[in-house]
Coordinates of C-alpha atoms in Angstrom, one line a residue:
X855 CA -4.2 -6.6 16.6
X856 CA -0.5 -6.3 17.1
X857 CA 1.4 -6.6 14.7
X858 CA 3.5 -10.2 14.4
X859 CA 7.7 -10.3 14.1
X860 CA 8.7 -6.6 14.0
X861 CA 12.0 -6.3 15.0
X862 CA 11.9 -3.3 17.4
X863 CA 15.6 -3.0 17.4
X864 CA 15.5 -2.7 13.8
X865 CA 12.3 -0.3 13.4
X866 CA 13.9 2.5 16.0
X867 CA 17.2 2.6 14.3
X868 CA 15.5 2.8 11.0
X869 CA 13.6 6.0 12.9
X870 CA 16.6 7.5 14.5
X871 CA 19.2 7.3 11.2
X872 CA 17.0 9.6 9.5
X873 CA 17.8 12.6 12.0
X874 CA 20.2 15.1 10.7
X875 CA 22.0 17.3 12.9
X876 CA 20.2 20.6 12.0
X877 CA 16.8 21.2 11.3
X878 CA 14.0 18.8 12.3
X879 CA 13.0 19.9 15.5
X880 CA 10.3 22.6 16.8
X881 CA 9.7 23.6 20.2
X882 CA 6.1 22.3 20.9
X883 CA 3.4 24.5 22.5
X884 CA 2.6 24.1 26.0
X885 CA -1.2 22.8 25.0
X886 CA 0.9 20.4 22.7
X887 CA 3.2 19.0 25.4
X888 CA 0.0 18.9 27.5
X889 CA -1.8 16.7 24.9
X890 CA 0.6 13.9 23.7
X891 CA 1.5 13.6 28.1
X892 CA -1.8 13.1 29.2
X893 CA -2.7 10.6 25.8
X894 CA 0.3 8.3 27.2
X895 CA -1.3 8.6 30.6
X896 CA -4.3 7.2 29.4
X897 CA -2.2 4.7 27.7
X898 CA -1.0 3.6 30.6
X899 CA -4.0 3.5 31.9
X900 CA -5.0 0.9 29.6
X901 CA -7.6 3.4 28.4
X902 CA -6.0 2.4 24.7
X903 CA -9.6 4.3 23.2
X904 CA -9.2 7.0 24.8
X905 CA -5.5 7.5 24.5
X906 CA -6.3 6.6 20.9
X907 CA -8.6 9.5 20.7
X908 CA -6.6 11.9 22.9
X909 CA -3.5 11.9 21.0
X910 CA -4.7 12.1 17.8
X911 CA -5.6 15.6 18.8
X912 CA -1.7 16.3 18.2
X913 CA -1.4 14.0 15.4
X914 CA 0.2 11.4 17.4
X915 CA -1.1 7.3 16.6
X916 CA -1.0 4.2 19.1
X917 CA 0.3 1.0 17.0
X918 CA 0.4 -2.2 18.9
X919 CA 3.4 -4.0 18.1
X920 CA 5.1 -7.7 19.0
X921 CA 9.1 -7.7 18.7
X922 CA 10.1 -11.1 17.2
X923 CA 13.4 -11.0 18.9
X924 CA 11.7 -11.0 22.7
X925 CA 7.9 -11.8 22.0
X926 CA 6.7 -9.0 24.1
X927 CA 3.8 -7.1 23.2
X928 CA 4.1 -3.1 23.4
X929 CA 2.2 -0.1 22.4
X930 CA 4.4 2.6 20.2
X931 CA 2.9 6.4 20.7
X932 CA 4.4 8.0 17.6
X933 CA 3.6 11.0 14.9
X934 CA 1.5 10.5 12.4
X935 CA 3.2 12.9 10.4
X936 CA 5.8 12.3 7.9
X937 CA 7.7 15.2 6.6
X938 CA 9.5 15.6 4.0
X939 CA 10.7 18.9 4.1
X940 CA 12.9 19.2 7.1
X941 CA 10.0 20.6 9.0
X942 CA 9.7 17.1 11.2
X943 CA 8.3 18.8 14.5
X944 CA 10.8 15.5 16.0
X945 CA 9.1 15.0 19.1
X946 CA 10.0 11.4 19.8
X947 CA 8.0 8.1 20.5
X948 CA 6.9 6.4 23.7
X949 CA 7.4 3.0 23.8
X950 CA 4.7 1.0 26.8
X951 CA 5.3 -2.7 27.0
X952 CA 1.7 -4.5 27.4
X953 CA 0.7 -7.4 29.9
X954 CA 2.2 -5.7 33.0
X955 CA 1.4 -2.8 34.6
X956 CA 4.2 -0.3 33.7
X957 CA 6.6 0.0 36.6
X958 CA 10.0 1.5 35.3
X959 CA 11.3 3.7 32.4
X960 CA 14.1 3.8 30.3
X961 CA 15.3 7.2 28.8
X962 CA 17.1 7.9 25.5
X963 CA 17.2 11.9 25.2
X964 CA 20.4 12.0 22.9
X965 CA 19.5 9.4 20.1
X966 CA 22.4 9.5 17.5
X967 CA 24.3 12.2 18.9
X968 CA 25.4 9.8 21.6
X969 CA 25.9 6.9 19.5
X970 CA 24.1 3.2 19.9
X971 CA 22.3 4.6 23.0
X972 CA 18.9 4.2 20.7
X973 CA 19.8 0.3 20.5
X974 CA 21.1 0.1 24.1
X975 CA 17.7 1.2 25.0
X976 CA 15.4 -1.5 23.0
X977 CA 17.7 -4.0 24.7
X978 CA 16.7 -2.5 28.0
X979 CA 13.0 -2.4 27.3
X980 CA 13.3 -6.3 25.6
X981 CA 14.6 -7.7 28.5
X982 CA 11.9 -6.7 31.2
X983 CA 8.2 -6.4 31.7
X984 CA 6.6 -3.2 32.7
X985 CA 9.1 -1.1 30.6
X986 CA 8.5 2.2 29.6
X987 CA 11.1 3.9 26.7
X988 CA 10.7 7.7 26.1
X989 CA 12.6 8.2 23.1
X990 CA 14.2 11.7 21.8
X991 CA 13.0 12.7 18.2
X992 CA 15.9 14.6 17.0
X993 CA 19.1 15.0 17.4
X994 CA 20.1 17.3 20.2
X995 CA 21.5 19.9 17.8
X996 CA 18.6 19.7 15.4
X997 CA 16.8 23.0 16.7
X998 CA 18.2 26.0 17.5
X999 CA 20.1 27.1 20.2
X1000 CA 20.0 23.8 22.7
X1001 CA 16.2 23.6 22.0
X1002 CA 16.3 19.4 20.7
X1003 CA 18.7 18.8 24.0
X1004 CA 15.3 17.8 26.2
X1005 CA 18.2 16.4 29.1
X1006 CA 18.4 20.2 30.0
X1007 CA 15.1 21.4 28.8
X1008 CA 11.8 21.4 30.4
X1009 CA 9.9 23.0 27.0
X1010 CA 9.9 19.1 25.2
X1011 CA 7.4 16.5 25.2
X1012 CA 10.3 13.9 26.2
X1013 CA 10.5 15.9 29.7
X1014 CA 7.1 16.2 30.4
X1015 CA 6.3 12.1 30.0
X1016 CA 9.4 11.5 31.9
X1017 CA 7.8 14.0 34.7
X1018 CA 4.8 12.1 34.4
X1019 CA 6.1 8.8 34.7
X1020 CA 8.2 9.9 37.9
X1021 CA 5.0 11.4 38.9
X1022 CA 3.4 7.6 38.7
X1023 CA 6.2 6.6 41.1
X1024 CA 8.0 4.7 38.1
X1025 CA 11.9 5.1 38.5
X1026 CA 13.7 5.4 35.4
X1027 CA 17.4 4.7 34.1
X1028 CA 18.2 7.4 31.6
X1029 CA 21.7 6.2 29.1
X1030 CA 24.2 8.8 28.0
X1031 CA 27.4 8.4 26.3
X1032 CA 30.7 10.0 25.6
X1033 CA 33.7 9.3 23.2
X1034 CA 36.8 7.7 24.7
X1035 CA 39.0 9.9 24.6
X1036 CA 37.0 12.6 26.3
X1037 CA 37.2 11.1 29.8
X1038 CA 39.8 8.4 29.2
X1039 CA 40.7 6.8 33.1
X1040 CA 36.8 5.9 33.1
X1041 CA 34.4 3.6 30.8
X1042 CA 31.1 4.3 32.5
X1043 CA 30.4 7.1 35.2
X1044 CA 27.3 6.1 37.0
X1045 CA 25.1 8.8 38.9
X1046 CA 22.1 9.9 40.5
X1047 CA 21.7 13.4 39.2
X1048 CA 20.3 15.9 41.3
X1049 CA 19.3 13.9 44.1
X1050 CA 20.1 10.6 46.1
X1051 CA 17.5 8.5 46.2
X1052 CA 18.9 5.6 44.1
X1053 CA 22.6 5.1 45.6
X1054 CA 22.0 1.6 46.8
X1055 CA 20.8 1.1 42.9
X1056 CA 24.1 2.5 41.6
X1057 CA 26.8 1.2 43.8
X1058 CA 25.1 -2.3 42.5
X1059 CA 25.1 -1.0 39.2
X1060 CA 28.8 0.3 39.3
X1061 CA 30.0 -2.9 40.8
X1062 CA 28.6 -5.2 38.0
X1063 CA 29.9 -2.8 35.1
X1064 CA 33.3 -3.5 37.1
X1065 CA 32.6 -7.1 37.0
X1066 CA 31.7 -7.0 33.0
X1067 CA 35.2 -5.1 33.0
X1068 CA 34.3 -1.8 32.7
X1069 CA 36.0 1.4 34.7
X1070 CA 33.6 3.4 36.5
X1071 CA 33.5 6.6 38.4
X1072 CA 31.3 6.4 40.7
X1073 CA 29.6 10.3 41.0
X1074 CA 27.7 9.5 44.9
X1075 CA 31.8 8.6 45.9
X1076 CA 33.8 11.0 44.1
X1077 CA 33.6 14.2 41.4
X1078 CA 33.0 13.0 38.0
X1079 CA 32.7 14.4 35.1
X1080 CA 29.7 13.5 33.5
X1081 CA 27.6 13.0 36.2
X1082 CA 24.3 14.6 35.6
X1083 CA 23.9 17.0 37.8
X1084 CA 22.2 19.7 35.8
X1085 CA 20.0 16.6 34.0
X1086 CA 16.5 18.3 34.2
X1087 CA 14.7 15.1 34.6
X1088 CA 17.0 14.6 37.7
X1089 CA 15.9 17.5 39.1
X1090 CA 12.6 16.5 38.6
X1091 CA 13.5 12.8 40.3
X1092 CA 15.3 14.8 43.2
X1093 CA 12.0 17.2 43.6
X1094 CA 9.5 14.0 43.2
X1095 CA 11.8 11.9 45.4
X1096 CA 12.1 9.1 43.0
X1097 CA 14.9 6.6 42.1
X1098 CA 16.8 7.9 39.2
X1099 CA 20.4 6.5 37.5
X1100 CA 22.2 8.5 35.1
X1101 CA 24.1 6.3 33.1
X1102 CA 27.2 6.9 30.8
X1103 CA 29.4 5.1 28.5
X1104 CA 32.0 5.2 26.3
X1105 CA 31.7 4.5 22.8
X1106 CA 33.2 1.2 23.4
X1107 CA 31.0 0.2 25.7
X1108 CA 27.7 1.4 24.1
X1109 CA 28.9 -0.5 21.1
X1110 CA 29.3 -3.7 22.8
X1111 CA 26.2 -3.3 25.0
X1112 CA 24.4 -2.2 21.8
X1113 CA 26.0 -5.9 19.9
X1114 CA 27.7 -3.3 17.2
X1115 CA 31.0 -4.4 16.7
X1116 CA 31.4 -6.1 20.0
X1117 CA 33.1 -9.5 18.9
X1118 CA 32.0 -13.0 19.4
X1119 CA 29.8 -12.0 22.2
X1120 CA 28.9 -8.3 21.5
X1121 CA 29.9 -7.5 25.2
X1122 CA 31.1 -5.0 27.1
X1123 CA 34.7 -3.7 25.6
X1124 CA 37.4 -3.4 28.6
X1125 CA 40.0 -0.9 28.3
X1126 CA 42.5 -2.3 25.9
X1127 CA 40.7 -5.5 24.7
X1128 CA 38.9 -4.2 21.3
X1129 CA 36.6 -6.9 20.0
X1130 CA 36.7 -9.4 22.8
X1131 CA 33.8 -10.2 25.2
X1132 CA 34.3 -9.2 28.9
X1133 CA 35.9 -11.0 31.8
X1134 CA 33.6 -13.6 33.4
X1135 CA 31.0 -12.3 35.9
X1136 CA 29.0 -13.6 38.9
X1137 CA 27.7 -16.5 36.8
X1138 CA 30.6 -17.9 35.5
X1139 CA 30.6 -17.2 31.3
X1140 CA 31.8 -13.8 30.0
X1141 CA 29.7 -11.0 29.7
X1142 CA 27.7 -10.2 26.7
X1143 CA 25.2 -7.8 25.6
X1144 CA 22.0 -9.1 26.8
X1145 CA 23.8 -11.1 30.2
X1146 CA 26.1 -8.2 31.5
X1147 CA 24.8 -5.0 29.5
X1148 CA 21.0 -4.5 28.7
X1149 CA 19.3 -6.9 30.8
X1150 CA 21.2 -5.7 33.9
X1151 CA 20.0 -1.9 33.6
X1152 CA 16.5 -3.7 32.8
X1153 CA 16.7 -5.5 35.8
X1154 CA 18.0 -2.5 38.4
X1155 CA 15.2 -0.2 36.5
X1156 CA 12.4 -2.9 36.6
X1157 CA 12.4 -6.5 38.6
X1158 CA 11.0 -6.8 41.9
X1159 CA 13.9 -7.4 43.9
X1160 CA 14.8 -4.7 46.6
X1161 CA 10.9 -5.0 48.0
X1162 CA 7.6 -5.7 46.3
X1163 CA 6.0 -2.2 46.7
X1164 CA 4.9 -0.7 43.6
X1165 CA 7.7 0.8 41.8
X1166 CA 10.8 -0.1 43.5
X1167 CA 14.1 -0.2 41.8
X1168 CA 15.3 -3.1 42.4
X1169 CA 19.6 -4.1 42.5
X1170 CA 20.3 -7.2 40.5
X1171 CA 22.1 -4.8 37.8
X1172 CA 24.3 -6.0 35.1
X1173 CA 23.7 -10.0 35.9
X1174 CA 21.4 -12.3 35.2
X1175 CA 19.9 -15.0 38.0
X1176 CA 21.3 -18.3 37.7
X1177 CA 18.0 -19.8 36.4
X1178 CA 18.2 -17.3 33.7
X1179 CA 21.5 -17.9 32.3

């Protein structure tokens, strides 16, 4: 039975604040990566028994859960381990929303490390159906070397889901971030990665962050920094031939898309306009967290809108229909 009222935003950033910035991460073992993958496949599947039975071969454990704040139903794939000792193997969790057929993905590799990106994320999977998060277990310093950074490593069991989902067909928005300072003309850079299979997806995309009063380069128009192009579950989007956005934002941004300290409306922060909502969009009221920010990526990564085949990305981006507003 799921369980009633848990608030999902609450529960991951209760998981996430707990990752230090060394130590807590191990390198699983290929058989490893191989289980805890194919026991979300099953999951997916809706063979929850068998997934059940699957991952518990790495210690992993299927809850069902219902977030208050949305009233969706989703199945959390996480470890049943709890260290102690700084010896967490911090391998992530799997987030599959129930009562759709899973049809997009949302990616949080750098929980922590790029700030409120773990928050932007449940607000991406909330706003939905047939969402898919794959969230990072450790900070991306955590193991040694660039080990925990599972954006540039094949070796995790973040990458291999990912190449499993794009494997399904699902496409997938994957949110990054970066201080202000460290690329100060832009707020957001919006990219494909590797390949270019989801342009028409971010020139939508880009255009509504402008709308919400963001800055953004646009990495299919122009060099930007920040764009993604070495992001390993790109490569595998590029190989696959699957839609895949590579999203970035400031600190400002994430925290107003994320509802931290985002004023009145939690919105998107413009340049120069700390703590006040952004300009109005498309529907007329100024942009806030769920209207202009995390139910727009949920809505390029997961909506029917571009065509009704199986895993399309569809374009309404960073604004909600009418008769949602």
């Amino acid at each position: 039975m799921p369980v009633a009222d848990v608030d999902l935003e609450d529960r991951i950033t209760r998981f996430t604040t707990g990752f230090g910035s060394r130590g807590g991460y191990r390198i699983p073992t290929r058989d490893e990566r191989r289980t805890v993958t194919e026991g979300v496949a099953l999951l997916l599947d809706g063979k929850q028994d068998e997934a059940r039975t699957r991952l518990a071969e790495a210690d992993f454990v299927v809850k069902e859960l219902t977030d208050g704040a949305s009233g969706r139903h989703f199945a959390e794939v996480s470890d049943a381990v709890t260290r102690t000792d700084g010896t967490n193997r911090g391998w992530g969790r799997v987030y599959v929303g129930l009562g759709a057929p899973p049809r997009w993905s949302v990616q949080v590799p750098h929980p922590i490390a790029d700030a409120d990106t773990e928050r932007l994320g449940v607000r991406v999977l909330r706003n939905s159906p047939g969402g898919v998060m794959v969230l990072a277990g450790a900070h991306r310093t955590a193991g040694k070397g660039d080990a925990a950074d599972v954006a540039h490593r094949t070796d995790s069991v973040f990458h291999e889901i990912v190449a499993e989902l794009m494997g399904r067909g699902l496409p997938g928005v994957q949110l990054h971030g970066f201080a202000d300072e460290s690329f100060p003309r832009y707020d957001a850079v919006v990219s494909t990665g590797a390949g270019g299979g989801a342009v028409e997806d971010g020139r939508r995309l880009a255009k509504a962050f402008r709308a919400a009063g963001l800055e953004v380069c646009r990495a299919w128009e122009r060099e930007c920094e920040l764009s993604g192009t070495d992001n390993v579950q790109g490569r595998v989007a590029e190989r696959e031939d699957r839609r895949f956005l590579h999203v970035e934002l400031n600190a400002s941004a994430r925290a107003g898309a994320a509802g931290v300290g985002g004023g009145a409306g939690g919105g998107f922060l413009p340049r120069g306009s700390p703590g006040t909502p952004g300009p109005p969009g498309p529907g007329g009221p100024a942009a806030t967290a769920d209207s202009a920010g995390a139910a727009g990526i949920a809505r390029t990564a997961g909506t029917a809108n571009i065509s009704d085949s199986p895993g399309a990305v569809p374009c309404t981006a960073f604004t909600r229909r009418t008769a949602d507003a």
